[in-house]
XYZ file of C-alpha atoms in Angstrom:
641
model
C -0.005 -0.197 -0.270
C 2.640 2.319 0.754
C 4.309 1.220 -2.461
C 1.650 2.694 -4.183
C 1.437 5.444 -2.107
C 4.697 6.878 -3.240
C 3.949 5.963 -6.745
C 0.961 7.961 -6.632
C 2.640 10.634 -5.083
C 5.340 10.785 -7.844
C 3.266 10.563 -10.915
C 1.033 13.551 -9.459
C -1.973 11.708 -8.395
C -1.970 8.775 -11.375
C -2.134 5.836 -9.174
C -1.473 2.816 -11.303
C -1.934 4.695 -14.784
C -5.253 6.097 -14.187
C -5.847 9.154 -14.706
C -7.055 10.999 -10.737
C -9.941 10.158 -9.649
C -10.454 7.223 -10.914
C -8.415 5.081 -8.288
C -9.773 1.433 -7.317
C -9.066 -0.509 -4.365
C -9.546 -3.937 -4.454
C -9.847 -6.125 0.063
C -12.024 -8.738 0.619
C -14.330 -8.560 3.727
C -15.660 -10.526 6.339
C -18.717 -13.391 6.566
C -20.050 -11.591 8.914
C -19.758 -8.420 7.695
C -22.157 -9.924 4.172
C -24.204 -11.513 6.737
C -25.067 -8.203 8.104
C -25.340 -5.929 5.364
C -28.336 -5.868 2.833
C -29.019 -7.344 -0.516
C -29.209 -4.339 -2.685
C -28.954 -4.855 -6.248
C -27.468 -1.296 -6.328
C -24.299 -1.642 -8.960
C -22.725 -0.107 -5.894
C -22.998 -3.192 -3.289
C -22.580 -6.071 -5.936
C -23.034 -9.807 -4.625
C -19.943 -10.923 -4.223
C -17.035 -11.280 -1.549
C -14.372 -8.993 -3.662
C -15.677 -5.006 -3.717
C -13.799 -1.574 -5.560
C -13.750 1.831 -3.640
C -13.145 5.361 -6.003
C -11.511 7.025 -4.574
C -10.492 11.092 -6.195
C -7.240 12.597 -4.953
C -7.657 15.748 -2.298
C -10.589 13.665 -0.542
C -8.985 12.414 2.376
C -9.322 9.644 1.979
C -6.947 7.660 3.813
C -5.883 4.035 3.644
C -8.013 2.151 6.375
C -4.492 0.449 7.469
C -3.376 4.417 8.119
C -5.750 4.436 10.463
C -4.440 1.667 12.632
C -7.740 -0.260 11.950
C -6.628 -2.897 10.226
C -3.547 -3.018 12.630
C -3.205 -6.760 13.898
C -4.993 -7.604 11.282
C -5.117 -9.264 8.348
C -4.652 -7.021 5.448
C -7.104 -7.184 2.054
C -4.354 -7.921 -1.097
C -4.377 -4.204 -3.001
C -4.769 -4.222 -7.342
C -4.721 -1.510 -8.973
C -7.178 -1.845 -11.386
C -6.563 -0.736 -15.163
C -9.532 0.278 -17.027
C -10.433 0.919 -20.394
C -11.261 4.631 -21.183
C -14.725 5.222 -22.342
C -13.367 7.869 -25.440
C -11.761 4.607 -26.761
C -14.241 2.246 -26.023
C -17.032 4.425 -27.840
C -14.123 4.416 -30.282
C -14.152 0.856 -31.031
C -18.346 1.113 -30.374
C -18.656 2.934 -33.642
C -15.550 1.181 -35.404
C -16.604 -1.787 -34.938
C -21.225 -1.481 -36.043
C -19.080 0.513 -39.002
C -17.554 -2.263 -39.766
C -20.777 -4.781 -39.331
C -23.261 -2.595 -41.390
C -20.366 -2.599 -44.744
C -20.505 -6.347 -44.175
C -24.575 -6.418 -43.692
C -24.542 -4.151 -47.044
C -21.770 -6.137 -49.181
C -22.694 -9.166 -48.505
C -26.893 -8.533 -49.308
C -25.698 -6.528 -52.650
C -22.870 -9.423 -53.396
C -25.897 -12.116 -53.223
C -27.862 -9.736 -55.608
C -25.475 -8.957 -58.163
C -23.736 -12.331 -58.244
C -27.519 -14.084 -58.093
C -25.840 -16.969 -56.910
C -27.943 -20.157 -56.773
C -28.365 -23.537 -54.773
C -31.109 -24.960 -56.953
C -32.872 -24.685 -59.758
C -34.369 -26.619 -63.656
C -32.523 -27.292 -66.055
C -33.532 -24.094 -68.229
C -33.674 -21.810 -64.954
C -37.498 -20.980 -65.585
C -36.943 -21.874 -61.652
C -33.655 -20.750 -58.968
C -33.653 -20.586 -55.118
C -30.471 -18.541 -54.618
C -28.205 -16.329 -52.047
C -30.542 -13.403 -51.861
C -33.623 -15.312 -51.734
C -32.735 -17.386 -48.973
C -30.808 -14.343 -47.123
C -34.237 -12.436 -47.358
C -36.114 -15.664 -45.705
C -33.810 -15.811 -43.334
C -34.479 -12.078 -42.062
C -38.194 -12.997 -41.976
C -37.563 -15.952 -39.758
C -35.250 -13.566 -37.575
C -37.765 -11.202 -37.317
C -40.957 -13.621 -36.745
C -39.238 -15.507 -34.216
C -37.675 -12.274 -32.069
C -41.237 -11.252 -31.734
C -43.716 -14.122 -31.362
C -40.384 -14.465 -28.313
C -41.001 -11.251 -27.757
C -44.635 -11.421 -27.266
C -44.596 -14.223 -24.792
C -41.783 -11.769 -22.117
C -45.453 -9.608 -22.868
C -47.134 -12.223 -21.097
C -45.367 -12.980 -18.791
C -46.696 -11.696 -14.939
C -45.550 -7.903 -14.440
C -44.463 -7.472 -10.564
C -47.227 -5.567 -8.944
C -46.166 -1.667 -9.404
C -47.207 1.248 -6.303
C -48.708 4.511 -8.268
C -47.111 6.846 -6.993
C -46.177 8.685 -10.330
C -46.907 11.152 -12.074
C -48.081 11.043 -15.949
C -49.637 13.572 -17.623
C -51.037 13.037 -20.893
C -50.590 15.535 -24.280
C -53.251 15.398 -26.830
C -52.277 17.283 -30.416
C -55.400 18.782 -31.964
C -56.138 20.209 -35.496
C -59.230 20.995 -37.211
C -60.391 17.823 -35.821
C -63.582 15.824 -36.521
C -65.441 16.722 -33.461
C -66.941 13.189 -33.664
C -63.671 12.460 -33.155
C -62.683 14.385 -30.428
C -64.909 13.482 -28.713
C -64.657 10.362 -28.425
C -60.807 10.654 -27.566
C -62.078 13.162 -24.539
C -64.441 10.564 -22.869
C -61.702 7.105 -23.453
C -59.286 9.599 -21.796
C -61.471 10.151 -18.825
C -62.328 5.999 -18.224
C -58.492 6.237 -17.685
C -58.056 3.826 -14.989
C -55.077 5.814 -13.953
C -55.381 8.609 -10.141
C -54.784 12.065 -10.952
C -53.548 12.093 -14.460
C -53.466 15.673 -15.910
C -54.647 16.060 -19.031
C -53.260 18.905 -21.227
C -54.978 19.477 -25.109
C -52.878 22.506 -27.109
C -55.068 23.120 -30.195
C -53.144 23.773 -34.273
C -55.184 27.443 -34.292
C -57.132 29.928 -32.380
C -59.236 31.514 -34.838
C -62.949 31.476 -33.875
C -63.261 28.251 -36.368
C -61.551 26.266 -34.066
C -63.103 27.481 -30.616
C -64.982 23.913 -31.235
C -62.233 21.886 -30.061
C -62.569 23.868 -26.928
C -65.514 23.934 -26.426
C -65.680 20.179 -26.437
C -63.189 19.754 -24.545
C -65.311 21.488 -21.704
C -67.729 19.906 -21.667
C -66.691 16.138 -21.939
C -63.992 17.218 -19.406
C -66.515 18.997 -16.476
C -66.564 22.545 -17.899
C -64.934 25.604 -17.132
C -64.762 25.140 -13.388
C -62.721 21.855 -13.821
C -60.855 22.220 -17.017
C -59.052 24.858 -17.069
C -58.564 26.403 -20.923
C -56.549 30.010 -22.718
C -56.876 31.191 -26.596
C -53.049 32.656 -26.594
C -52.732 35.069 -28.956
C -49.394 33.303 -29.851
C -47.363 30.456 -28.962
C -44.024 30.074 -27.904
C -41.954 30.525 -30.529
C -44.555 33.665 -32.244
C -46.254 36.212 -30.035
C -49.132 36.234 -32.791
C -47.460 39.104 -34.907
C -45.037 37.968 -36.899
C -42.285 38.204 -34.501
C -40.651 34.924 -32.881
C -41.080 35.212 -29.705
C -39.494 33.387 -26.452
C -38.422 30.405 -27.862
C -37.567 32.035 -30.241
C -34.966 35.015 -28.522
C -37.745 37.816 -28.568
C -37.607 39.773 -25.402
C -41.342 40.580 -25.507
C -42.759 41.720 -21.564
C -45.952 40.928 -22.635
C -45.227 36.964 -24.332
C -43.039 35.583 -21.522
C -46.150 36.916 -19.218
C -48.199 35.571 -22.148
C -45.880 31.752 -21.609
C -45.521 31.730 -17.523
C -49.579 32.226 -17.992
C -49.793 29.051 -20.138
C -47.808 26.959 -17.892
C -49.357 28.100 -14.713
C -52.721 27.405 -15.895
C -51.416 23.790 -16.894
C -49.664 22.699 -14.316
C -52.132 24.112 -11.927
C -55.425 22.603 -13.438
C -55.625 18.697 -14.037
C -57.775 19.793 -17.408
C -56.262 22.465 -19.001
C -56.735 23.271 -22.623
C -54.119 26.391 -24.533
C -55.668 27.184 -28.169
C -52.237 29.164 -29.528
C -51.228 30.509 -32.940
C -51.018 27.927 -35.778
C -47.077 26.547 -36.402
C -47.533 23.158 -37.046
C -48.227 19.315 -35.089
C -44.821 19.792 -33.339
C -45.241 23.252 -32.067
C -48.396 22.222 -30.601
C -46.668 19.299 -28.944
C -43.439 21.803 -27.717
C -46.008 23.663 -26.245
C -47.170 20.694 -23.522
C -43.923 20.209 -22.614
C -41.961 22.879 -21.821
C -45.491 24.143 -20.610
C -45.364 20.957 -18.049
C -41.870 21.538 -17.362
C -40.553 18.773 -14.483
C -43.235 19.487 -12.941
C -44.390 15.400 -14.121
C -42.377 12.252 -14.017
C -44.159 10.646 -17.645
C -45.123 12.541 -20.386
C -47.715 10.275 -23.193
C -48.904 11.440 -25.901
C -52.002 11.273 -28.415
C -53.638 12.442 -31.050
C -57.006 13.993 -30.900
C -58.386 11.324 -32.827
C -57.360 8.385 -30.984
C -60.267 6.441 -29.123
C -57.626 5.162 -25.182
C -58.266 2.118 -23.905
C -58.567 2.023 -19.871
C -55.297 0.542 -19.098
C -53.394 1.491 -21.390
C -51.600 4.446 -19.205
C -49.916 1.854 -17.238
C -49.385 -0.863 -18.945
C -46.701 1.563 -20.282
C -45.690 3.195 -17.185
C -44.663 -0.627 -16.325
C -42.631 -0.801 -18.792
C -40.368 2.452 -17.919
C -40.734 1.536 -14.043
C -38.963 -2.067 -15.180
C -36.877 -0.449 -16.536
C -34.013 2.475 -15.529
C -32.457 2.608 -18.430
C -35.717 2.829 -20.862
C -36.597 6.363 -22.162
C -38.918 5.998 -23.710
C -42.523 2.656 -24.839
C -44.760 2.924 -27.161
C -48.995 -0.204 -27.622
C -49.913 -1.392 -30.409
C -52.312 1.253 -32.617
C -55.322 -0.325 -34.127
C -57.533 1.220 -37.146
C -60.365 3.189 -35.750
C -62.289 3.402 -39.206
C -61.425 0.128 -40.536
C -64.617 -0.489 -42.692
C -64.652 2.525 -43.789
C -62.990 1.734 -47.378
C -61.133 -0.745 -48.834
C -57.831 1.439 -48.496
C -58.508 1.467 -44.676
C -59.173 -2.577 -44.169
C -55.657 -3.305 -45.516
C -54.515 -0.717 -43.484
C -56.297 -2.224 -40.582
C -53.561 -5.584 -41.273
C -50.511 -3.596 -42.319
C -50.436 -1.594 -38.355
C -50.926 -4.909 -37.117
C -48.376 -6.360 -39.295
C -46.304 -3.073 -38.325
C -46.370 -3.097 -34.298
C -46.978 -6.771 -33.831
C -44.198 -7.983 -35.295
C -42.025 -5.491 -37.125
C -41.228 -3.306 -33.883
C -42.069 -6.111 -31.318
C -38.749 -7.818 -33.068
C -37.149 -4.441 -31.793
C -38.583 -4.037 -28.671
C -36.665 -7.471 -28.197
C -33.515 -6.022 -28.528
C -34.672 -2.055 -26.875
C -34.489 -0.722 -30.115
C -37.805 0.446 -31.355
C -37.498 3.097 -33.898
C -40.635 5.100 -33.746
C -43.068 5.263 -31.098
C -46.119 6.791 -32.755
C -47.757 9.691 -31.731
C -51.147 7.650 -30.836
C -50.013 6.059 -27.915
C -46.372 6.610 -26.598
C -45.220 7.406 -23.509
C -41.854 9.045 -22.458
C -39.662 9.643 -19.383
C -40.383 12.872 -18.611
C -36.757 14.452 -17.257
C -35.305 13.007 -20.303
C -37.488 14.584 -22.709
C -36.290 17.690 -20.957
C -32.796 17.385 -21.664
C -33.800 17.416 -25.759
C -36.941 19.351 -25.967
C -35.153 22.432 -27.636
C -32.755 19.951 -30.510
C -35.386 18.570 -30.798
C -38.042 21.260 -31.914
C -35.102 23.501 -33.859
C -34.595 20.115 -36.024
C -33.173 20.260 -39.798
C -32.391 19.680 -42.279
C -29.665 20.857 -45.720
C -30.584 24.238 -43.884
C -34.362 24.007 -43.525
C -36.211 23.422 -40.648
C -38.461 20.069 -39.949
C -42.409 20.362 -40.185
C -42.879 16.796 -39.993
C -42.019 13.540 -38.661
C -42.284 14.846 -35.599
C -42.973 11.479 -33.391
C -39.512 9.366 -35.768
C -37.231 11.982 -34.476
C -38.630 12.184 -30.320
C -37.829 8.602 -30.457
C -34.445 8.651 -32.267
C -33.502 10.748 -29.753
C -34.174 9.016 -27.056
C -32.028 6.642 -28.834
C -29.615 8.984 -29.041
C -28.511 8.956 -25.316
C -27.986 5.305 -25.419
C -31.791 4.947 -23.256
C -33.733 1.720 -24.848
C -37.007 2.269 -26.532
C -40.126 -0.485 -25.643
C -43.164 -2.090 -27.748
C -45.593 -3.259 -25.562
C -49.024 -5.307 -27.017
C -51.058 -4.391 -23.498
C -51.390 -0.889 -24.211
C -53.748 -0.404 -26.729
C -55.703 1.879 -28.653
C -57.970 2.436 -32.172
C -57.214 5.719 -34.501
C -58.366 7.060 -37.896
C -56.630 6.261 -40.613
C -57.253 7.719 -44.492
C -60.503 6.629 -46.408
C -59.599 7.963 -49.630
C -56.814 6.447 -51.692
C -54.809 9.812 -52.474
C -55.093 11.124 -49.004
C -53.520 8.088 -48.445
C -50.904 8.188 -50.159
C -50.190 11.329 -49.337
C -49.812 9.937 -45.497
C -47.664 7.156 -46.782
C -45.360 9.921 -47.882
C -44.338 11.778 -45.496
C -44.493 8.592 -43.417
C -41.082 7.946 -46.209
C -39.236 11.238 -45.814
C -38.753 11.734 -42.307
C -38.041 7.942 -42.241
C -35.133 8.658 -44.285
C -34.303 11.576 -43.040
C -34.345 9.602 -39.568
C -32.335 7.040 -40.319
C -29.903 8.559 -41.524
C -29.805 11.605 -37.828
C -30.393 7.270 -35.696
C -26.953 6.339 -38.105
C -25.243 7.691 -35.563
C -26.271 6.382 -32.426
C -26.279 2.589 -33.875
C -22.469 2.382 -32.020
C -24.836 2.832 -28.729
C -27.470 -0.313 -29.621
C -28.134 -3.835 -30.298
C -25.943 -4.722 -33.898
C -29.953 -5.757 -34.886
C -30.764 -2.139 -34.768
C -27.749 -1.927 -37.482
C -28.798 -4.413 -39.227
C -32.518 -3.783 -39.333
C -31.300 -0.626 -40.243
C -29.234 -1.277 -43.479
C -31.514 -4.627 -44.465
C -34.971 -1.649 -44.733
C -33.548 1.390 -46.006
C -32.047 -0.613 -49.301
C -34.548 -3.133 -49.856
C -36.452 -0.482 -51.524
C -33.322 -0.244 -53.845
C -32.855 -3.441 -54.723
C -36.787 -4.445 -54.925
C -37.196 -1.549 -58.497
C -34.037 -2.621 -59.786
C -34.931 -5.636 -59.218
C -38.214 -5.670 -61.138
C -37.223 -2.711 -63.694
C -34.100 -5.906 -64.791
C -37.762 -8.078 -64.059
C -39.681 -6.680 -67.228
C -37.536 -5.771 -69.324
C -35.691 -9.023 -69.928
C -37.997 -10.242 -72.744
C -40.095 -13.144 -70.800
C -43.357 -13.249 -70.088
C -42.263 -15.801 -67.257
C -39.580 -13.484 -65.368
C -43.045 -10.873 -64.649
C -45.458 -14.351 -64.141
C -42.583 -15.278 -62.073
C -41.990 -12.225 -60.001
C -45.273 -11.660 -59.570
C -46.097 -15.133 -57.926
C -43.470 -14.644 -55.662
C -44.308 -11.467 -54.446
C -48.028 -13.220 -53.290
C -46.164 -15.906 -51.638
C -44.495 -14.395 -49.504
C -47.652 -12.606 -48.665
C -49.320 -15.336 -47.909
C -46.411 -16.638 -45.846
C -46.546 -13.806 -43.597
C -49.855 -13.341 -43.794
C -49.734 -16.901 -42.677
C -47.721 -16.574 -39.725
C -49.318 -13.784 -38.483
C -52.727 -15.189 -38.483
C -51.342 -17.608 -36.185
C -49.427 -14.982 -33.836
C -53.088 -13.467 -33.601
C -55.556 -16.004 -34.181
C -57.316 -14.675 -36.449
C -57.807 -15.658 -39.908
C -58.988 -11.995 -41.029
C -54.514 -11.790 -41.388
C -55.133 -13.448 -44.361
C -55.738 -10.056 -45.926
C -52.078 -9.013 -44.663
C -51.378 -10.763 -48.681
C -53.478 -8.331 -50.097
C -51.263 -5.292 -48.991
C -48.052 -6.856 -50.764
C -49.549 -5.568 -54.367
C -50.276 -2.190 -52.564
C -47.509 -1.385 -52.237
C -45.778 -3.045 -54.819
C -47.806 -0.771 -57.151
C -47.786 2.181 -55.124
C -46.187 2.135 -51.876
C -42.921 1.387 -53.405
C -43.006 4.399 -56.443
C -43.525 6.596 -53.346
C -40.732 5.681 -50.921
C -38.516 7.126 -55.027
C -40.489 9.949 -54.571
C -40.044 10.737 -51.667
C -36.949 10.855 -50.827
C -35.979 12.991 -54.069
C -37.753 15.228 -52.265
C -37.524 15.159 -48.844
C -36.448 18.511 -48.073
C -39.222 19.434 -48.992
C -41.932 20.790 -46.159
C -45.502 20.647 -45.202
C -47.751 18.100 -42.757
C -48.873 16.043 -46.290
C -51.957 15.877 -44.481
C -54.788 18.061 -43.581
C -57.676 18.275 -40.804
C -60.224 15.863 -40.790
C -63.511 18.323 -40.679
C -61.809 19.902 -44.155
C -60.261 17.018 -46.452
C -58.021 18.222 -48.940
C -56.583 15.914 -51.434
C -53.574 16.739 -52.861
C -52.539 15.577 -56.397
C -49.479 16.239 -55.821
C -48.586 12.231 -55.058
C -50.393 10.317 -58.452
C -47.447 11.601 -60.071
C -44.756 9.191 -59.109
C -47.868 6.395 -59.124
C -47.884 7.392 -62.774
C -44.678 7.396 -63.522
C -44.019 3.815 -62.260
C -47.294 2.379 -63.367
C -45.771 3.686 -67.240
C -42.548 2.138 -66.315
C -43.977 -1.263 -65.613
C -46.349 -0.737 -68.932
C -43.518 -0.188 -71.391
C -41.665 -2.977 -69.515
C -44.521 -5.244 -70.021
C -45.152 -3.966 -73.402
C -41.434 -4.559 -74.277
C -41.531 -8.450 -73.422
C -45.084 -9.095 -75.225
C -42.219 -7.373 -78.580
C -39.589 -10.298 -77.581
C -41.696 -13.242 -77.199
C -43.288 -12.568 -80.926
C -40.122 -12.585 -82.569
C -39.870 -16.575 -81.655
C -42.279 -19.848 -80.370
C -43.213 -20.671 -76.732
C -40.805 -23.763 -76.041
C -43.678 -26.615 -74.811
C -42.268 -26.073 -71.577
C -42.413 -21.950 -70.679
C -46.053 -22.607 -72.151
C -46.906 -25.092 -69.444
C -45.114 -23.366 -66.989
C -46.921 -19.648 -68.044
C -50.891 -21.628 -68.561
C -49.921 -23.537 -65.177
C -48.730 -19.497 -63.552
C -51.853 -18.309 -65.009
C -53.881 -20.513 -63.397
C -52.657 -20.350 -59.737
C -52.293 -16.585 -59.737
C -56.385 -16.420 -60.957
C -57.094 -18.472 -58.467
C -55.540 -16.922 -55.666
C -56.960 -13.563 -56.255
C -60.640 -15.136 -57.433
C -59.774 -17.243 -53.395
C -58.776 -13.999 -52.232
C -61.778 -11.500 -53.788
C -64.433 -14.407 -52.275
C -63.360 -13.923 -49.387
C -63.097 -10.322 -49.262
C -66.565 -9.522 -50.356
C -67.730 -12.312 -47.615
C -65.932 -11.175 -44.567
C -64.702 -7.116 -45.513
C -67.067 -5.672 -48.521
C -70.463 -6.084 -46.515
C -69.520 -3.978 -43.942
C -67.376 -0.951 -45.538
C -68.890 2.194 -47.257
C -71.061 2.046 -44.234
C -68.944 4.118 -41.903
C -69.712 1.339 -39.460
C -66.942 2.028 -36.622
C -66.066 -2.128 -34.991
C -64.393 -1.634 -31.443
C -62.785 -5.230 -30.036
C -61.191 -3.660 -27.127
C -63.083 -2.806 -23.999
C -63.611 0.677 -24.596
C -65.830 0.080 -26.373
C -68.537 2.604 -26.524
C -72.844 1.848 -27.423
């Protein structure tokens, strides 16, 4: 011990090669001390016989033998521990993650370009190669981890004591009165004591007043629900000048901002109408006004009906693991029988949450906590509130992708994000094709933009996050290349085989979904593959080309505005495919079909036609009779008569 102290003195406070403040002393404890010391899960007291003491120079601490406490006793053995500096460890993680991402991408590219085939027929009419094996393995692993996560969700959780405070923040913009009323009524039925509710309306004009009136009506009138019409917002004083959040120093505006904060913190139910600024401005107002007055913040859209147990189920996830920074729930479709597009969206939503996000949740890296149902640690949220609001991309302020960027901010701090199917809600989805297409284009823009941001934090999380991001991020481009290659290769069988393969993969995924959900209705998930190929795929490419264009992408639900710009990429894509079909037909007419190819074309056409005939009959029998009736089906315990 003395030699160690002498060395420390000579090295200017450096002991064992460590920087000051990082010296470690290890010794041996008596068994009697272990019996009398209460067990603890704290990392400062592991249940082992060795212990580590970290000492800062100048703190006044001296070795036990210097005070005579161990005279006449067996002295502990001292080991000076050299630890890897956090900067070196961080750099190593970045290098390993980057190399792993490069290997994954190179493997996919190599499998795609080489076209290596494990098995094939004599004239290569049918084959199974390395690229197909890779995609099959990906689907298998994704389904496996999703199943394991669902099994973990079903396991009994420890009882939770409701000692935490939660605020539910609702964003509203030109909402349909019926949807808003349903949303607020479902909130009143949430089984969580003392839940604070904050509704922020994006607009303060007279025609927006109806939303505040509905809020006061459902929440118990003006006596129980505090309300305020704000001329501006945190970043505008209502006259076009920047406000408090933008650096303005108007005394009147600062007083109004303080009044908003007092109202939100003092009232259990509060409604703020403010100058229009977009959804991110609305969310910022709720978060900023709450400050540190609550432990957790739950987010919700104004067209969403919540399950009474949704809050407590998400709270359990956050309470069980302090390293979980955010959690999302199972979002289902409220108006799934309004049209064919809303019905197909409902089965797609189930797959997206219960397969894809459940798989991500197994590794603690859910990449998007959906706006209709999510919860965050408020202490963490307040740390990145300003950079989240002031996000820019290519020099322009971001006005969409608020929920995905909120999730990425959580991931950037090294916290985990989770999904739980035990917390549920139902939300509205577009019922018109063009409005749905605009929504998907906007979401695709935010996906590609946030993919670039998220790549900065791959090293802080599981390698699965890196792997899945690479696969899903580059898959659309491989698919576009495949389609163009097959449609312009001059063989009808290639086109037919591609169509059959798309539906076969869709049927496999749909069958697994039927098994996992226990519902035959998931068989219609295979129909969504056609929507993906014909509409969503070109929308993704268009979104990438126009990624820096701002806008909500969708309008309010009270006044539907259809933007026809979304039809442009779909039309162009249809012309590209039509050109490929015409070219192929021309090439096939130049020489006769072989007997083998004739048989394959006839068989494939019959199989493809039978598939669509069976699915069409099932759709007409099960789904179509319920569509176009505005019949909202509730299957959750919060159903209204």
